[in-house]
């Protein structure tokens, strides 16, 4: 409403013949009303955001800078926090690599398993979401079962179950898989057996992804599928030409979500290392060490996220760009 | 239609249509594959729960017996009674409900409020705040864990003492830290909830809210009377998610309750109790464990019974809410455009 009024008044300004007096052309009251309205909108915007802004300032922004700052100092917590300068500003970061001797291998295996798991989770959840979205019998029953992981797949329940060996597929553990993979070289067969061993866990971790895909698929209008059917496309072609392009931005969203969820879930080995380094007594390593470790880890996650983003982002269409430029020129 | 009635030349085409399908309908083979896939995956999802349930009913003989893998020979309810005693179940359940419900209610209300603010209004600095919101979602939470822990333990009490002259402890085994963080939009995965509400409110047509403004409703009245009833689908999804997240969280709950807190002195959650199940079992059955070492030792069946009990409230809730939940997922715009 407000923008429309502004546009109208702008048009009036443009069409008025007397240029020097154009400020006087708009009635004074009217101008005043527009700015007041705008001010009210700004004010209400901040009223609605206020609780979150206070919270995010106290518990996120300040804490983040504190943690970054402390990671360059020697920190002692006694009657408040005291910081002492280090010999070199980067000493904490160096000591992470010297004290944590197996860190490179742990980080490497973590990154590889993340990169292996990501496409599997995305593909599985897309397939499941498409199955749940298609015409099947007992759809609500299947949906109820398939959303079950969202309810119980987190926390100590899962670690209890993995300790029991429920995480592996029962058919896989009795050697039939290893005989199948016998012909492959070791560097290939080992990750694959690993993958099959944690297949249930991977599937169990993809509850939210299925949800996101499903609600995305439900927005695709059926007319598009009907049109393609009339044009004689089969299911395979429909998937590649209609479903996938529409779902592509959701794949990006889901990949980012999956990376973040896997990287920040409490049961990954690096987070366990960080917790152990930060909280175990005696404080040989201390808070500052844990924070330096954390920032190294955060940097790695950021690199992976940027990589995923560049891989999956929408390629900018040349025609669209050209048209946008034309519009701007006009 | 019987195959005999079809002329010989067309039979091949007909069979092809039945097995491989046509453009309008799936063939038999495809249907078979689809249902096979669905049932296999459903089995994979149900397998741990079924395993847990059947194990929890077994006695010691069945646990060792390889032939009784699924169906226990005798149904042993005593596993459940000893698990209930170990976890102090009913007491812990009530305390856990207090934590989960209070934080969920605060979280849902605040996230809806903030998400509406993001979606409805344009104001200077919106881009910056949106960036901070997304950053707070992407950054691992343990980055800010230590400063926040110190904030609760030292800084806020010091502030209250020096500036306001009040004695104020935040971490004392009550729901205080949970409610404070939830009200300030910093609860468990609050940023995700805010984003869900943001996406949902963005799709609500502006004309509806403008119409209410013309009718004389203020901004806040428009939120409560129009935006909230319209966003019921998103509210259901976020409520269920938040409840589940608060129920299953261990590390943050432990930090918020304090290290010296026990279930006798303050609040507790079932997941915390489950985490120290072995220790509390030995404490409860200490005398038995020493005198008759073999009969009363902790076994897997009792552990599984404990696990089963700690997720039972979630399962019950899901069973009752699943219809609304599945329908809400259809409506709630989790993904945006």
XYZ file of C-alpha atoms in Angstrom:
667
model
C 0.000 0.000 0.000
C 2.668 2.416 1.071
C 4.903 1.698 -1.895
C 1.963 2.177 -4.243
C 1.287 5.589 -2.823
C 4.906 6.521 -3.158
C 4.901 5.365 -6.765
C 1.769 7.379 -7.464
C 3.233 10.471 -5.927
C 6.402 9.879 -7.905
C 4.369 9.675 -11.085
C 2.677 12.894 -10.158
C 6.046 14.457 -9.657
C 7.221 13.214 -13.027
C 4.157 14.467 -14.862
C 3.961 17.905 -13.280
C 5.198 20.488 -15.775
C 6.650 23.000 -13.314
C 9.924 21.540 -12.310
C 11.306 24.059 -9.852
C 8.225 23.991 -7.647
C 7.730 20.268 -7.462
C 8.245 20.001 -3.724
C 5.342 22.362 -3.161
C 3.132 20.382 -5.520
C 2.603 17.587 -3.046
C 0.268 18.633 -0.256
C 2.193 18.994 2.937
C -0.060 16.741 4.974
C 0.219 13.946 2.481
C 3.988 13.869 2.585
C 3.916 13.836 6.322
C 1.523 10.890 6.367
C 3.761 8.778 4.186
C 6.798 9.149 6.370
C 4.816 8.577 9.526
C 3.398 5.386 8.097
C 6.829 4.226 7.150
C 8.185 5.044 10.570
C 5.333 3.054 12.125
C 6.201 0.078 9.972
C 9.868 0.254 10.955
C 8.901 0.546 14.579
C 6.587 -2.471 14.450
C 9.229 -4.443 12.595
C 11.620 -3.870 15.461
C 8.904 -4.511 18.064
C 8.330 -7.931 16.530
C 12.038 -8.649 16.307
C 12.940 -7.235 19.718
C 13.026 -10.422 21.827
C 15.105 -12.224 19.269
C 17.478 -9.305 18.752
C 18.161 -9.036 22.493
C 18.708 -12.790 22.696
C 20.897 -13.072 19.648
C 23.050 -10.165 20.803
C 23.591 -11.625 24.288
C 23.817 -15.301 23.511
C 25.181 -15.375 19.982
C 26.983 -12.296 18.671
C 28.791 -11.351 21.882
C 29.534 -14.979 22.721
C 30.864 -15.632 19.259
C 33.274 -12.705 19.388
C 34.277 -13.644 22.933
C 35.090 -17.161 21.854
C 37.056 -15.894 18.854
C 38.934 -13.422 21.054
C 39.726 -15.955 23.758
C 41.054 -18.429 21.253
C 44.039 -16.093 20.762
C 44.794 -15.743 24.486
C 45.581 -17.723 27.573
C 42.316 -17.797 29.512
C 41.861 -18.286 33.235
C 38.447 -18.447 34.812
C 38.725 -17.174 38.360
C 36.373 -14.486 39.666
C 35.448 -13.610 36.117
C 37.508 -14.275 33.038
C 41.133 -13.150 32.850
C 43.098 -13.229 29.634
C 46.864 -13.311 29.323
C 48.706 -12.787 26.061
C 50.502 -15.699 24.458
C 54.022 -15.770 23.044
C 52.583 -15.836 19.530
C 48.995 -14.975 18.804
C 48.452 -18.264 16.976
C 49.883 -20.529 19.690
C 46.533 -22.139 20.606
C 45.923 -23.095 17.013
C 49.382 -24.634 16.675
C 48.950 -26.604 19.870
C 45.724 -28.138 18.567
C 47.726 -29.771 15.813
C 50.630 -30.766 18.048
C 48.588 -32.168 20.958
C 45.921 -33.875 18.871
C 48.299 -36.134 16.950
C 45.674 -38.131 15.064
C 43.647 -35.058 14.149
C 44.467 -35.039 10.400
C 43.365 -38.660 9.963
C 40.202 -38.126 12.035
C 39.332 -34.995 10.113
C 40.051 -36.757 6.830
C 37.854 -39.751 7.603
C 35.122 -37.457 8.902
C 35.157 -35.371 5.711
C 35.151 -38.459 3.490
C 32.243 -40.034 5.342
C 30.367 -36.727 5.164
C 30.905 -36.499 1.413
C 29.870 -40.164 0.973
C 26.787 -39.840 3.156
C 25.496 -36.609 1.660
C 24.459 -37.896 -1.804
C 23.035 -41.082 -0.284
C 20.864 -39.166 2.176
C 19.721 -36.741 -0.526
C 18.942 -39.482 -3.051
C 17.176 -41.706 -0.513
C 15.083 -38.937 0.899
C 14.122 -37.701 -2.563
C 13.082 -41.212 -3.628
C 11.118 -41.774 -0.426
C 9.449 -38.376 -0.691
C 8.445 -39.112 -4.284
C 7.071 -42.509 -3.300
C 5.090 -40.945 -0.463
C 3.809 -38.272 -2.794
C 2.628 -40.710 -5.486
C -0.635 -42.589 -5.543
C -0.220 -45.526 -3.201
C -2.457 -47.498 -0.906
C -2.216 -46.941 2.860
C -0.445 -43.658 2.246
C -1.106 -42.253 5.691
C 0.140 -45.440 7.350
C 3.381 -45.313 5.356
C 3.791 -41.641 6.130
C 3.327 -42.287 9.810
C 6.040 -44.949 9.757
C 8.410 -42.861 7.639
C 8.245 -39.846 9.919
C 8.984 -42.023 12.940
C 12.761 -41.296 12.808
C 12.044 -37.614 13.362
C 10.655 -38.587 16.741
C 13.273 -41.000 18.038
C 16.386 -40.746 15.893
C 18.217 -38.375 18.195
C 19.866 -38.517 21.547
C 20.849 -41.402 23.757
C 18.181 -43.710 22.321
C 20.155 -43.970 19.129
C 23.476 -44.566 20.869
C 21.786 -47.226 23.006
C 20.525 -48.916 19.865
C 23.840 -48.741 18.008
C 25.519 -50.268 21.044
C 23.074 -53.164 20.629
C 24.084 -53.575 16.992
C 20.719 -52.519 15.615
C 22.430 -50.010 13.332
C 23.514 -52.695 10.889
C 21.324 -54.436 8.366
C 20.924 -57.995 9.616
C 21.486 -59.574 6.211
C 24.745 -57.706 5.772
C 26.484 -58.848 8.897
C 26.633 -62.562 8.107
C 29.308 -62.367 5.461
C 27.216 -62.371 2.311
C 28.286 -58.815 1.533
C 31.977 -59.452 2.082
C 31.828 -62.395 -0.306
C 30.125 -60.164 -2.869
C 32.778 -57.490 -2.510
C 35.639 -59.969 -2.450
C 36.739 -59.134 -5.943
C 37.182 -55.436 -5.257
C 40.436 -53.868 -4.060
C 40.592 -52.970 -0.376
C 40.483 -49.184 -0.723
C 37.110 -49.487 -2.443
C 35.527 -52.322 -0.517
C 36.259 -50.900 2.944
C 34.251 -47.662 2.588
C 31.438 -49.596 0.925
C 31.178 -52.133 3.743
C 31.344 -49.230 6.187
C 28.516 -47.572 4.307
C 26.352 -50.685 4.338
C 27.059 -51.191 8.013
C 25.705 -47.765 8.830
C 22.939 -47.840 6.244
C 20.167 -47.919 8.820
C 21.722 -45.016 10.667
C 21.955 -43.034 7.430
C 18.327 -43.775 6.641
C 17.341 -42.919 10.172
C 19.063 -39.564 9.904
C 17.077 -38.512 6.863
C 13.689 -37.907 8.476
C 13.699 -34.121 8.223
C 15.080 -34.236 4.688
C 12.137 -36.397 3.606
C 9.811 -33.863 5.199
C 11.437 -30.959 3.375
C 11.351 -32.738 0.008
C 7.761 -33.824 0.520
C 6.489 -30.370 1.297
C 8.429 -29.086 -1.715
C 6.970 -31.734 -4.022
C 3.486 -30.933 -2.854
C 3.790 -27.437 -4.234
C 4.344 -28.673 -7.790
C 1.011 -28.201 -9.494
C -0.509 -31.302 -11.028
C -1.340 -29.447 -14.247
C 2.297 -29.569 -15.224
C 2.378 -33.347 -14.950
C -0.885 -33.638 -16.848
C 0.468 -31.457 -19.645
C 3.605 -33.562 -19.931
C 1.489 -36.722 -19.976
C -0.580 -35.364 -22.830
C 2.609 -34.549 -24.692
C 3.562 -38.201 -24.309
C 6.321 -38.068 -21.733
C 6.857 -41.205 -19.665
C 7.645 -41.281 -15.964
C 11.389 -41.254 -16.463
C 11.288 -38.180 -18.682
C 8.843 -36.437 -16.361
C 11.242 -36.952 -13.479
C 14.247 -35.486 -15.292
C 12.443 -32.676 -17.090
C 9.898 -31.522 -14.509
C 10.416 -32.883 -11.006
C 14.174 -32.480 -10.779
C 14.417 -28.873 -12.029
C 11.650 -27.841 -9.637
C 13.194 -29.699 -6.742
C 16.719 -28.406 -7.427
C 16.675 -25.448 -5.029
C 15.279 -27.778 -2.368
C 18.205 -30.134 -2.999
C 20.553 -27.259 -2.185
C 18.584 -26.413 0.951
C 18.546 -30.047 1.998
C 22.275 -30.504 1.366
C 23.094 -27.477 3.485
C 20.768 -28.761 6.201
C 22.314 -32.249 6.035
C 25.881 -30.945 6.275
C 24.969 -28.721 9.219
C 23.013 -31.473 10.964
C 25.748 -34.073 10.500
C 28.482 -31.639 11.500
C 26.778 -30.404 14.644
C 25.149 -33.619 15.867
C 26.439 -34.623 19.276
C 27.542 -38.088 18.225
C 30.202 -37.233 15.687
C 33.736 -38.021 16.708
C 35.203 -34.538 16.299
C 32.593 -32.907 18.483
C 33.282 -35.574 21.071
C 36.981 -34.681 20.855
C 36.167 -30.996 21.288
C 33.954 -31.676 24.284
C 36.631 -33.870 25.811
C 39.281 -31.180 25.244
C 37.119 -28.412 26.683
C 35.523 -29.996 29.698
C 37.768 -32.729 31.077
C 39.765 -32.017 34.195
C 42.691 -31.482 34.882
C 42.696 -28.392 32.719
C 45.809 -29.153 30.772
C 44.194 -27.967 27.588
C 41.577 -25.556 28.835
C 38.857 -23.424 27.313
C 41.084 -21.504 24.905
C 42.382 -24.732 23.426
C 38.838 -26.039 22.938
C 37.820 -22.786 21.289
C 40.757 -22.786 18.899
C 39.889 -26.385 18.021
C 36.298 -25.312 17.480
C 37.193 -22.524 15.101
C 39.392 -24.849 13.040
C 36.458 -27.230 12.809
C 34.067 -24.410 11.924
C 36.416 -23.314 9.123
C 36.409 -26.832 7.671
C 32.617 -27.012 7.785
C 32.446 -23.602 6.126
C 34.703 -24.821 3.318
C 32.497 -27.896 2.795
C 29.367 -25.707 2.801
C 30.836 -23.310 0.245
C 31.815 -26.297 -1.898
C 28.272 -27.757 -1.699
C 26.789 -24.362 -2.454
C 28.947 -23.785 -5.523
C 28.199 -27.290 -6.783
C 24.441 -27.041 -6.479
C 23.585 -23.389 -6.939
C 21.334 -22.343 -9.781
C 23.283 -21.526 -12.863
C 22.335 -17.993 -13.802
C 20.477 -18.026 -17.054
C 22.001 -15.781 -19.683
C 18.642 -14.817 -21.150
C 17.249 -13.837 -17.788
C 20.295 -11.701 -17.110
C 19.932 -10.008 -20.485
C 16.254 -9.317 -19.909
C 16.974 -7.888 -16.482
C 19.497 -5.534 -18.031
C 16.959 -4.484 -20.645
C 14.436 -3.703 -17.943
C 17.002 -1.671 -16.081
C 17.873 0.273 -19.254
C 14.263 1.144 -19.831
C -11.970 -58.251 -19.315
C -10.589 -61.699 -20.002
C -7.619 -62.294 -22.193
C -9.646 -64.744 -24.330
C -11.863 -61.910 -25.545
C -8.969 -59.923 -26.952
C -8.052 -60.609 -30.563
C -4.786 -62.487 -30.981
C -2.935 -59.587 -32.567
C -3.713 -57.227 -29.682
C -2.846 -59.677 -26.906
C 0.844 -58.862 -26.950
C 0.148 -55.133 -26.621
C -2.333 -55.760 -23.833
C 0.113 -57.847 -21.839
C 2.794 -55.247 -22.384
C 0.462 -52.605 -21.058
C -0.389 -54.654 -17.983
C 3.215 -55.435 -17.108
C 5.085 -52.304 -18.103
C 2.318 -49.777 -17.698
C 1.200 -46.974 -19.927
C 1.232 -43.259 -19.543
C -1.796 -43.170 -17.255
C -1.110 -46.069 -14.957
C 1.693 -48.054 -13.490
C 2.409 -51.537 -14.791
C 2.403 -54.579 -12.551
C 6.197 -54.685 -12.422
C 6.512 -51.064 -11.413
C 3.797 -51.402 -8.771
C 5.579 -54.426 -7.368
C 8.889 -52.549 -7.212
C 7.288 -49.517 -5.564
C 5.581 -51.524 -2.844
C 8.650 -53.686 -2.293
C 10.711 -50.550 -1.765
C 8.114 -48.986 0.517
C 7.749 -52.085 2.665
C 11.511 -52.652 2.882
C 12.162 -49.093 4.004
C 9.224 -49.189 6.399
C 10.710 -52.346 7.864
C 14.107 -50.647 8.230
C 12.455 -47.801 10.088
C 10.424 -50.084 12.322
C 13.179 -52.632 12.925
C 14.942 -50.871 15.824
C 11.672 -50.139 17.595
C 10.396 -53.687 17.195
C 13.761 -55.076 18.259
C 13.765 -52.855 21.315
C 10.223 -53.864 22.232
C 10.738 -57.601 21.874
C 14.061 -57.487 23.737
C 12.529 -55.549 26.589
C 10.082 -58.391 27.242
C 12.665 -61.181 27.338
C 14.050 -62.853 30.407
C 17.686 -63.777 30.825
C 17.388 -67.219 29.255
C 15.899 -65.761 26.070
C 18.616 -63.153 25.798
C 21.278 -65.832 25.647
C 19.234 -68.193 23.502
C 19.983 -67.597 19.829
C 16.788 -69.331 18.682
C 14.555 -66.832 20.507
C 15.619 -63.905 18.436
C 12.276 -62.166 18.071
C 9.568 -63.757 20.145
C 10.255 -64.129 23.866
C 9.302 -67.501 25.340
C 7.802 -65.879 28.431
C 6.729 -62.277 28.692
C 8.759 -60.690 31.467
C 7.142 -57.569 32.859
C 9.610 -57.368 35.718
C 12.093 -55.688 33.354
C 9.758 -52.739 33.191
C 9.164 -52.592 36.925
C 12.885 -52.557 37.655
C 13.471 -49.937 34.929
C 10.739 -47.782 36.475
C 12.391 -48.091 39.867
C 15.820 -47.314 38.438
C 14.781 -44.155 36.651
C 12.302 -43.053 39.328
C 10.086 -42.979 36.281
C 6.892 -41.139 37.231
C 8.755 -38.432 39.095
C 11.259 -37.950 36.249
C 8.459 -37.992 33.691
C 6.646 -35.137 35.412
C 9.843 -33.100 35.708
C 10.717 -33.770 32.100
C 7.244 -32.704 31.000
C 7.666 -29.464 32.949
C 10.908 -28.672 31.124
C 9.775 -29.736 27.653
C 6.319 -28.154 27.771
C 7.368 -24.786 29.193
C 10.261 -24.358 26.765
C 8.196 -25.557 23.811
C 5.369 -23.121 24.506
C 7.781 -20.188 24.866
C 9.731 -21.229 21.791
C 6.671 -21.611 19.562
C 5.194 -18.288 20.617
C 8.413 -16.283 20.271
C 9.468 -17.894 16.991
C 6.051 -17.243 15.484
C 6.186 -13.618 16.688
C 9.691 -13.029 15.301
C 9.053 -14.920 12.079
C 5.981 -12.757 11.476
C 8.077 -9.629 12.049
C 10.595 -10.792 9.473
C 7.942 -11.708 6.932
C 5.531 -8.797 7.250
C 7.613 -5.661 7.748
C 10.307 -3.895 5.812
C 12.709 -1.909 7.914
C 16.306 -0.755 7.687
C 18.748 -3.431 8.827
C 16.492 -6.353 7.915
C 19.135 -7.802 5.628
C 21.720 -7.721 8.414
C 19.425 -9.434 10.923
C 18.480 -12.094 8.387
C 22.195 -12.721 7.824
C 22.775 -13.108 11.560
C 19.798 -15.481 11.777
C 21.214 -17.724 9.059
C 24.722 -17.524 10.529
C 23.409 -18.614 13.915
C 21.858 -21.624 12.177
C 25.058 -22.571 10.341
C 27.581 -22.119 13.145
C 28.142 -25.196 15.352
C 26.464 -24.508 18.706
C 29.506 -25.488 20.749
C 31.277 -22.409 19.383
C 29.246 -20.288 21.753
C 28.741 -22.965 24.419
C 31.574 -21.975 26.766
C 30.925 -18.195 26.756
C 27.234 -18.882 27.286
C 27.976 -21.259 30.132
C 30.144 -18.574 31.773
C 27.424 -16.027 31.079
C 24.894 -18.061 33.015
C 27.264 -19.062 35.774
C 29.218 -15.850 36.361
C 28.253 -12.808 34.332
C 24.491 -12.641 34.831
C 24.580 -13.304 38.606
C 27.408 -10.744 38.929
C 25.398 -8.228 36.936
C 22.365 -8.695 39.159
C 24.455 -8.406 42.302
C 26.450 -5.321 41.313
C 23.866 -3.349 39.374
C 20.533 -4.323 40.899
C 21.729 -5.551 44.270
C 19.839 -8.832 43.971
C 20.926 -12.393 44.516
C 20.123 -14.237 41.328
C 21.258 -17.656 40.302
C 20.220 -18.887 36.907
C 21.520 -22.415 36.973
C 19.875 -23.934 40.029
C 18.073 -26.958 38.674
C 14.870 -25.114 37.739
C 13.324 -24.270 34.383
C 14.764 -20.716 34.488
C 17.561 -21.124 31.899
C 15.243 -22.998 29.518
C 12.533 -20.357 29.670
C 14.952 -17.426 29.424
C 16.676 -18.775 26.320
C 13.382 -19.757 24.711
C 11.788 -16.348 25.341
C 14.811 -14.614 23.826
C 14.579 -16.801 20.734
C 17.723 -18.774 21.552
C 16.228 -22.155 22.435
C 17.057 -25.425 20.718
C 17.215 -24.826 16.953
C 15.148 -21.654 17.348
C 16.604 -20.256 14.137
C 15.107 -23.162 12.202
C 11.702 -22.539 13.796
C 11.908 -18.826 12.985
C 12.750 -19.670 9.365
C 9.762 -22.039 9.130
C 7.426 -19.329 10.440
C 9.070 -16.728 8.208
C 8.428 -18.852 5.121
C 4.883 -19.541 6.184
C 3.906 -15.961 6.984
C 5.451 -14.767 3.744
C 2.931 -16.854 1.810
C -0.066 -15.396 3.621
C -1.549 -12.803 1.247
C -0.778 -9.263 2.386
C -4.230 -8.123 1.305
C -5.801 -10.065 4.191
C -3.743 -8.199 6.743
C -4.233 -4.900 4.955
C -7.989 -5.486 4.961
C -7.904 -5.993 8.706
C -5.967 -2.754 9.042
C -8.605 -0.923 7.060
C -11.186 -2.402 9.395
C -9.329 -0.721 12.203
C -7.230 -3.528 13.679
C -3.816 -2.487 14.921
C -0.617 -4.303 13.972
C -0.580 -6.495 17.048
C -4.277 -7.254 16.814
C -3.796 -8.227 13.174
C -1.076 -10.642 14.232
C -3.169 -12.345 16.897
C -6.470 -12.399 15.055
C -5.353 -13.126 11.512
C -1.769 -14.322 11.256
C -1.870 -16.788 14.160
C -5.075 -18.608 13.124
C -3.801 -18.798 9.554
C -0.503 -20.314 10.608
C -1.953 -23.220 12.601
C -0.245 -25.737 10.293
C 3.183 -24.264 10.951
C 2.411 -24.069 14.665
C 1.645 -27.799 14.801
C 4.873 -28.714 12.986
C 7.058 -26.425 15.106
C 5.390 -27.531 18.347
C 5.992 -31.186 17.606
C 9.588 -30.579 16.512
C 10.459 -28.385 19.488
C 8.944 -30.829 21.928
C 10.913 -33.687 20.407
C 14.138 -31.689 20.357
C 13.796 -30.638 23.974
C 12.879 -34.182 24.959
C 15.897 -35.743 23.286
C 18.547 -33.155 24.145
C 21.202 -34.232 26.630
C 24.264 -31.971 26.596
C 22.524 -28.607 26.754
C 20.031 -29.849 29.333
C 22.893 -31.038 31.498
C 24.605 -27.641 31.221
C 21.424 -25.756 32.048
C 20.611 -27.893 35.049
C 24.103 -27.617 36.503
C 26.619 -30.301 37.301
C 25.618 -30.734 40.948
C 21.927 -31.214 40.139
C 20.328 -34.615 40.746
C 16.781 -35.837 40.358
C 16.211 -35.443 44.088
C 17.359 -31.826 44.332
C 16.067 -30.376 41.089
C 14.602 -31.117 37.693
C 15.709 -33.938 35.472
C 14.832 -35.476 32.133
C 14.297 -39.081 31.136
C 17.164 -38.896 28.654
C 19.546 -37.807 31.414
C 18.299 -40.690 33.532
C 18.771 -43.043 30.617
C 22.336 -41.811 30.172
C 23.305 -42.776 33.709
C 21.069 -45.849 33.761
C 23.810 -48.280 34.711
C 25.013 -46.279 37.711
C 21.549 -45.668 39.088
C 20.621 -49.315 38.574
C 23.592 -50.380 40.640
C 22.676 -47.791 43.258
C 19.059 -48.929 43.504
C 19.823 -52.643 43.510
C 23.138 -52.332 45.370
C 22.368 -54.821 48.076
C 21.004 -57.402 45.673
C 23.870 -56.977 43.274
C 26.377 -57.774 45.992
C 24.614 -60.652 47.672
C 23.346 -62.531 44.629
C 25.630 -61.474 41.842
C 24.071 -63.500 39.099
C 20.333 -62.987 39.500
C 20.037 -59.235 39.734
C 22.706 -57.939 37.411
C 21.771 -55.340 34.861
C 21.012 -56.991 31.546
C 20.122 -55.750 28.080
C 16.439 -56.436 28.542
C 16.202 -53.983 31.429
C 18.172 -51.388 29.481
C 15.838 -51.790 26.527
C 12.852 -51.483 28.833
C 14.310 -48.214 30.106
C 14.840 -46.934 26.564
C 11.333 -47.978 25.616
C 9.904 -46.147 28.628
C 11.826 -42.957 27.934
C 10.503 -42.633 24.384
C 7.029 -43.927 25.213
C 5.582 -40.420 25.837
C 6.872 -39.268 22.448
C 5.373 -42.312 20.749
C 2.019 -41.743 22.449
C 2.034 -38.092 21.447
C 3.023 -38.921 17.875
C 0.326 -41.553 17.660
C -2.344 -39.023 18.610
C -0.949 -36.080 16.656
C 0.239 -37.893 13.539
C -2.829 -37.099 11.486
C -2.587 -33.380 12.187
C 1.161 -33.571 11.734
C 1.044 -35.278 8.345
C -1.635 -32.865 7.173
C 0.299 -29.867 8.475
C 3.406 -30.950 6.629
C 1.361 -30.705 3.454
C 0.364 -27.165 4.276
C 3.294 -25.688 6.164
C 5.813 -24.078 3.874
C 8.969 -25.494 5.374
C 10.835 -25.045 2.143
C 9.881 -21.636 0.840
C 10.357 -20.932 -2.792
